[in-house]
Short mmCIF file of C-alpha atoms in Angstrom, two decimals:
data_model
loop_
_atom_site.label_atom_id
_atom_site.label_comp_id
_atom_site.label_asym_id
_atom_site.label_seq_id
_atom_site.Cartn_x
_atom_site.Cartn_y
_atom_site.Cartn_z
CA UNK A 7 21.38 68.71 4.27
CA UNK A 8 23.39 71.22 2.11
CA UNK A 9 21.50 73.93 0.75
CA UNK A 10 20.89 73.82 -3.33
CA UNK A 11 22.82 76.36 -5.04
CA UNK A 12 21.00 77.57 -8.26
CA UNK A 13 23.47 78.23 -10.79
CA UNK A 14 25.06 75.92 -13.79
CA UNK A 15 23.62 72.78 -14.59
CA UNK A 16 24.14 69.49 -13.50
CA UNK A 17 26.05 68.10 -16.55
CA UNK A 18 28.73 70.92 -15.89
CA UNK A 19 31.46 70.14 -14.39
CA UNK A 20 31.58 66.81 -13.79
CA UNK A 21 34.82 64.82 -11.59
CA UNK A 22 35.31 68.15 -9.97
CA UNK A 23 35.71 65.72 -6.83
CA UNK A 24 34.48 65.46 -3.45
CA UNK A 25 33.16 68.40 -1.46
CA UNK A 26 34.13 66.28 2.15
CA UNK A 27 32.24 66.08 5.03
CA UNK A 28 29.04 66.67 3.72
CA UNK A 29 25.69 64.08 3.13
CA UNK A 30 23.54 63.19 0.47
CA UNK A 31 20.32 61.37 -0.51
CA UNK A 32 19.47 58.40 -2.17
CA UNK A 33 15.77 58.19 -3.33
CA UNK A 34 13.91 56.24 -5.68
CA UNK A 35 10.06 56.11 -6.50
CA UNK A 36 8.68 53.20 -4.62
CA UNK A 37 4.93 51.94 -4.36
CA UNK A 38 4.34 51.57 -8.39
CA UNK A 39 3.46 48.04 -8.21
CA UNK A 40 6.04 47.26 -10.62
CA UNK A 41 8.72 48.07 -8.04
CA UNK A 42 10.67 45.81 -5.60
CA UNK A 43 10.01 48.05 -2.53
CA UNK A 44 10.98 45.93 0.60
CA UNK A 45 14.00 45.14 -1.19
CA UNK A 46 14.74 49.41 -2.53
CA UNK A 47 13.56 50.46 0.80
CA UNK A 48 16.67 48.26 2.76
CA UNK A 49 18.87 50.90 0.56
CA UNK A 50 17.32 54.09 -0.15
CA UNK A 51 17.42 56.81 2.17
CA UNK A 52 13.97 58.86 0.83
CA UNK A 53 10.96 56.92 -0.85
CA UNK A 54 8.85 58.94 -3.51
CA UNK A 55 5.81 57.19 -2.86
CA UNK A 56 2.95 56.83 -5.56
CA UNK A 57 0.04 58.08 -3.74
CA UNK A 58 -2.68 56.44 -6.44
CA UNK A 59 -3.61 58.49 -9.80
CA UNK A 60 -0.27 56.68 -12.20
CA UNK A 61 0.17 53.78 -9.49
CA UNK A 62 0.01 52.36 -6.50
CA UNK A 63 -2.98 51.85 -3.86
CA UNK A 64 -4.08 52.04 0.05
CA UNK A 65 -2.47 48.89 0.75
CA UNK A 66 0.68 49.45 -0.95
CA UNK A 67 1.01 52.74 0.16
CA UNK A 68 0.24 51.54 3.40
CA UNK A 69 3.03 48.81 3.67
CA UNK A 70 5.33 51.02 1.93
CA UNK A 71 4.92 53.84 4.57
CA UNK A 72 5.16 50.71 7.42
CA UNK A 73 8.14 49.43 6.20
CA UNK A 74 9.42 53.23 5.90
CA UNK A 75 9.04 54.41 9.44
CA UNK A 76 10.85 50.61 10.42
CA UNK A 77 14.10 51.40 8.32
CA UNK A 78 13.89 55.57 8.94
CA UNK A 79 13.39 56.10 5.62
CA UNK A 80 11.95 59.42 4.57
CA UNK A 81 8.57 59.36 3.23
CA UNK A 82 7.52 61.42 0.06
CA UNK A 83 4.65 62.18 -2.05
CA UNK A 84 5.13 61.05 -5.71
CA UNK A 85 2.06 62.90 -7.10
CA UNK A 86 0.95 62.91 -10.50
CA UNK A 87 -1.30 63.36 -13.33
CA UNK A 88 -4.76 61.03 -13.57
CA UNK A 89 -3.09 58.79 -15.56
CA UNK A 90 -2.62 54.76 -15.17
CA UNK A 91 -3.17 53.88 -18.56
CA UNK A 92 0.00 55.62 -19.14
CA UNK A 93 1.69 55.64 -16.16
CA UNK A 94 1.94 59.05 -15.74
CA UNK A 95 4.40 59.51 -18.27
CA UNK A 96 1.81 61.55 -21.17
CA UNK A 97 1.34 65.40 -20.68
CA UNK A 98 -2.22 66.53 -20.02
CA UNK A 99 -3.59 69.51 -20.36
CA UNK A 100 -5.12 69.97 -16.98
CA UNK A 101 -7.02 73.11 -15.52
CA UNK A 102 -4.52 74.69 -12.92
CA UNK A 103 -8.04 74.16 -10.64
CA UNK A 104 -8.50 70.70 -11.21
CA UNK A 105 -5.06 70.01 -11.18
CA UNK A 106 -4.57 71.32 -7.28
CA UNK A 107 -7.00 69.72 -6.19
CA UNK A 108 -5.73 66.36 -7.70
CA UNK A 109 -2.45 67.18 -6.06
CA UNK A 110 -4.22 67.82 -2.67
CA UNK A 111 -6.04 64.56 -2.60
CA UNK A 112 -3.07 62.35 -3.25
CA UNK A 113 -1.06 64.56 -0.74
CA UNK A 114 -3.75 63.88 1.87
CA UNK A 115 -4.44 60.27 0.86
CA UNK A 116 -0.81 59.62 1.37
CA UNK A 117 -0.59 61.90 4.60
CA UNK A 118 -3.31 59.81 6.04
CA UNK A 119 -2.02 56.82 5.23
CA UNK A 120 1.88 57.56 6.84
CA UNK A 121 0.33 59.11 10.02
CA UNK A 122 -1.32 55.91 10.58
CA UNK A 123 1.90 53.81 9.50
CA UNK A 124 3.93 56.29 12.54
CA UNK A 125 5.67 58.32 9.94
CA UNK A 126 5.37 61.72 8.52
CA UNK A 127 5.57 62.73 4.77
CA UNK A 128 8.07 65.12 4.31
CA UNK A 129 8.08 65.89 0.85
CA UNK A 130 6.34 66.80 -2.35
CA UNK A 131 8.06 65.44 -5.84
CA UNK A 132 5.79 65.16 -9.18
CA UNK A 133 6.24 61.98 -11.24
CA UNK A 134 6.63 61.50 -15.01
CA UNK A 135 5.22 64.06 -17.47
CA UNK A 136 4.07 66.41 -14.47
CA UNK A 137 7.12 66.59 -13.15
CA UNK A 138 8.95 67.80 -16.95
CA UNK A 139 6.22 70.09 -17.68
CA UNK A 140 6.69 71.82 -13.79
CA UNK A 141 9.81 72.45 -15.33
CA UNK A 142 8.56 75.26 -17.52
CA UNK A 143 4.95 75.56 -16.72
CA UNK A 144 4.35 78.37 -14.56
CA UNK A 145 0.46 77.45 -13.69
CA UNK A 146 1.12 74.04 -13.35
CA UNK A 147 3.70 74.50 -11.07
CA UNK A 148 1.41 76.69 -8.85
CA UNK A 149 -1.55 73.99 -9.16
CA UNK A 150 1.46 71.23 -7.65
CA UNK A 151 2.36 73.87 -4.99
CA UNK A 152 -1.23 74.87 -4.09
CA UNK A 153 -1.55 71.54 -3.57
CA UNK A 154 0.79 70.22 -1.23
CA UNK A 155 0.17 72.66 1.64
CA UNK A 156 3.82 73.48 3.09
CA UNK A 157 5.80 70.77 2.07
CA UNK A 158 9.32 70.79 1.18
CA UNK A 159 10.04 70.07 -2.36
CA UNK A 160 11.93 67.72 -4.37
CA UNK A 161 12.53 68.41 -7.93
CA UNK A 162 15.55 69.91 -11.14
CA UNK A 163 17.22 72.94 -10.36
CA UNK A 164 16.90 75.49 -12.23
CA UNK A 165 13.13 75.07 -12.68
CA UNK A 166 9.99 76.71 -12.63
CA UNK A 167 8.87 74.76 -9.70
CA UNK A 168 11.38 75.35 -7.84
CA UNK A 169 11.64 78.81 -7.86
CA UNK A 170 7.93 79.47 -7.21
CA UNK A 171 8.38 77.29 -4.35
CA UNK A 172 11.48 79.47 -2.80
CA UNK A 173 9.70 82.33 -3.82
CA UNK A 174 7.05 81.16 -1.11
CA UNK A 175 9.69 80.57 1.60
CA UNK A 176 9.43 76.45 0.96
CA UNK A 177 12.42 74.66 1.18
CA UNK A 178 13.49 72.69 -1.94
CA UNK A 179 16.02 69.80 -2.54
CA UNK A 180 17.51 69.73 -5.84
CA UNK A 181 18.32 66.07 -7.35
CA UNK A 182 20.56 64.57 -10.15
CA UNK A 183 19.83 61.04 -11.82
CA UNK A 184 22.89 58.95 -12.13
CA UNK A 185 20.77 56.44 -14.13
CA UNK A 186 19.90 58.75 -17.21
CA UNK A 187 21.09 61.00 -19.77
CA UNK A 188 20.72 64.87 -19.74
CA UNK A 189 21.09 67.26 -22.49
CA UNK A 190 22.95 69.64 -22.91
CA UNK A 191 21.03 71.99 -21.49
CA UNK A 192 20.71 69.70 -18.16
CA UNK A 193 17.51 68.64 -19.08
CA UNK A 194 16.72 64.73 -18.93
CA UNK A 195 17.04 62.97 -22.50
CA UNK A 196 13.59 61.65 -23.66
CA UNK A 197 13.41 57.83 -22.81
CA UNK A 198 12.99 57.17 -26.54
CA UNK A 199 16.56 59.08 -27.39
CA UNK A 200 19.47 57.36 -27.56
CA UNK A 201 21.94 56.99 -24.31
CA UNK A 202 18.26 58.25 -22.29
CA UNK A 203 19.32 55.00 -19.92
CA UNK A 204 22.76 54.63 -17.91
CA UNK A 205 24.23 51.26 -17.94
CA UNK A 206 25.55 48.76 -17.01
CA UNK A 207 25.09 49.91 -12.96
CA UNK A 208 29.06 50.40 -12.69
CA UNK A 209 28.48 53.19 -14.88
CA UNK A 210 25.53 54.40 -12.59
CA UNK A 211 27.55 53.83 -9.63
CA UNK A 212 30.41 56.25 -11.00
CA UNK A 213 27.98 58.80 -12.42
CA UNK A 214 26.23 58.56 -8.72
CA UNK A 215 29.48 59.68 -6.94
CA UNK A 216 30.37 62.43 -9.76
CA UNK A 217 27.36 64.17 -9.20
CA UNK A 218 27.14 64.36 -6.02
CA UNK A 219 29.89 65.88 -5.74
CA UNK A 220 27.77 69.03 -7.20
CA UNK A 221 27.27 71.84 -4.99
CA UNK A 222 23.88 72.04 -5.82
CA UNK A 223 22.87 68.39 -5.64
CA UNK A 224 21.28 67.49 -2.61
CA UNK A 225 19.25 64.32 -3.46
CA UNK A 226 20.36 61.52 -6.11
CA UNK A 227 17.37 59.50 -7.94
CA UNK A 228 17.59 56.02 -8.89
CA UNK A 229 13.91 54.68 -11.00
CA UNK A 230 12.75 51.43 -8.96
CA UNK A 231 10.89 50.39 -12.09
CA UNK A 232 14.61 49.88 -14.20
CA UNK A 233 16.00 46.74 -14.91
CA UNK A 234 18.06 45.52 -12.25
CA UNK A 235 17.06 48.32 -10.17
CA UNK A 236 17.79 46.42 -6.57
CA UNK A 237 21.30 45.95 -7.82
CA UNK A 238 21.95 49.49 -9.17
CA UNK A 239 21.05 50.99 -6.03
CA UNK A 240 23.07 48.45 -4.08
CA UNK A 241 25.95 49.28 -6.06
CA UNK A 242 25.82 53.18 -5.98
CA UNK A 243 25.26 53.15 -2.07
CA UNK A 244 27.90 51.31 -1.98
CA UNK A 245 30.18 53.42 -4.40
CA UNK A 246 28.77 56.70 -2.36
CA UNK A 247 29.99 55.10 1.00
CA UNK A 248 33.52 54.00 -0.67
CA UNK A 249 33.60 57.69 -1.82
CA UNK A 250 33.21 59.18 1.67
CA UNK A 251 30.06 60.17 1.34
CA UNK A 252 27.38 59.91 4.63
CA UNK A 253 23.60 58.76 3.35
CA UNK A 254 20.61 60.83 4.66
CA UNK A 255 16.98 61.26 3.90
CA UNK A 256 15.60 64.66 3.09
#
């Protein structure tokens, strides 16, 4: 895997064209009980799985991670704040204490869960409004890193989380998301803003392939719980593959 380059955003520079010979990764977040994961997991090359506190449970984690280690897909942890009621997806104010240890547990409920399923997890990536607010929140980006032991990480470059973490000699995949709308800034577009979703999935498919061609764009992240999500993902493997670009998990 290419290493991340930290400069620019991803919304710069789009069509600059294909950097040849090099691979990139397809994830999604899988296990959310609202998410077709045998079907996702036939396509993806890395699963974010929920480990629990927004979704997901021991079983579902358990055949997701099964299922995973069949295919060679790359297992993740998708952690998270307490959260079901709102899927994850409301900022709380959490004690950078209470916060690690939350982290730790769903890392380690996960870990167990994988070893026993004959895979390893590989990866940390925060889910929803944790993973925004890691963004810019220096203390809860330690609490997420304190957390997850030595784990590589998964998350938007540039970032506070992701510059603690290569301050501590972690390695870090960056990621673009074909299937929404950034700002300006490079920032994701809040879900209620307008153009927040990319459709229809050609237009996901031909966002997919224009940023990966990014320097700095190691990972591409489709949402399992989309509309139609089985067919996007379809459709921008195969528009990745058409492109010349070889599929790998982190």
């Amino acid at each position: 895997m290419r290493t991340s380059v930290r400069t620019g955003t991803v919304a710069d520079g789009l069509g600059t064209g294909h950097n040849g010979g090099v691979d990139v990764d397809l994830n999604a977040d899988l296990g959310e009980e609202v998410t077709d994961d045998d079907a996702l997991l036939e396509v993806v090359t890395s699963a974010n799985v929920a480990c629990g506190y927004h979704a997901g449970s021991l079983a579902i984690m358990r055949a997701v991670c099964e299922r995973a280690a069949e295919l060679g897909v790359t297992v993740g942890a998708q952690v998270s704040y307490a959260d079901r009621a709102n899927f994850g997806r409301v900022a709380l104010d959490v004690p950078e204490r209470v916060l690690r240890d939350q982290v730790a547990d769903q890392v380690g409920t996960l870990v167990s869960v994988a070893r026993a399923a004959g895979v390893d997890v590989r990866y940390v990536k925060p889910h929803g409004a944790l993973y925004h607010r890691v963004l810019d929140d220096e203390e809860q980006a330690r609490a997420v890193l304190d957390g997850s032991g030595e784990l590589s990480v998964l998350g938007m470059v540039p970032g506070v989380l992701v510059d603690l973490a290569r301050d501590r000699g972690r390695d870090v995949h960056s990621e673009a998301f074909p299937d929404r709308g950034y700002t300006p800034s490079g920032r994701l577009l809040g879900r209620d803003q307008p153009g927040a979703l990319v459709a229809p999935a050609s237009a996901v498919a031909r966002r997919a392939v224009e940023l990966a061609a990014q320097p700095h764009v190691d990972s591409l992240c489709l949402h399992g719980d989309s509309p139609g999500a089985v067919g996007t993902a379809r459709l921008v493997r195969q528009a990745l593959e058409a492109a010349g670009w070889s599929l790998r998990g982190l």
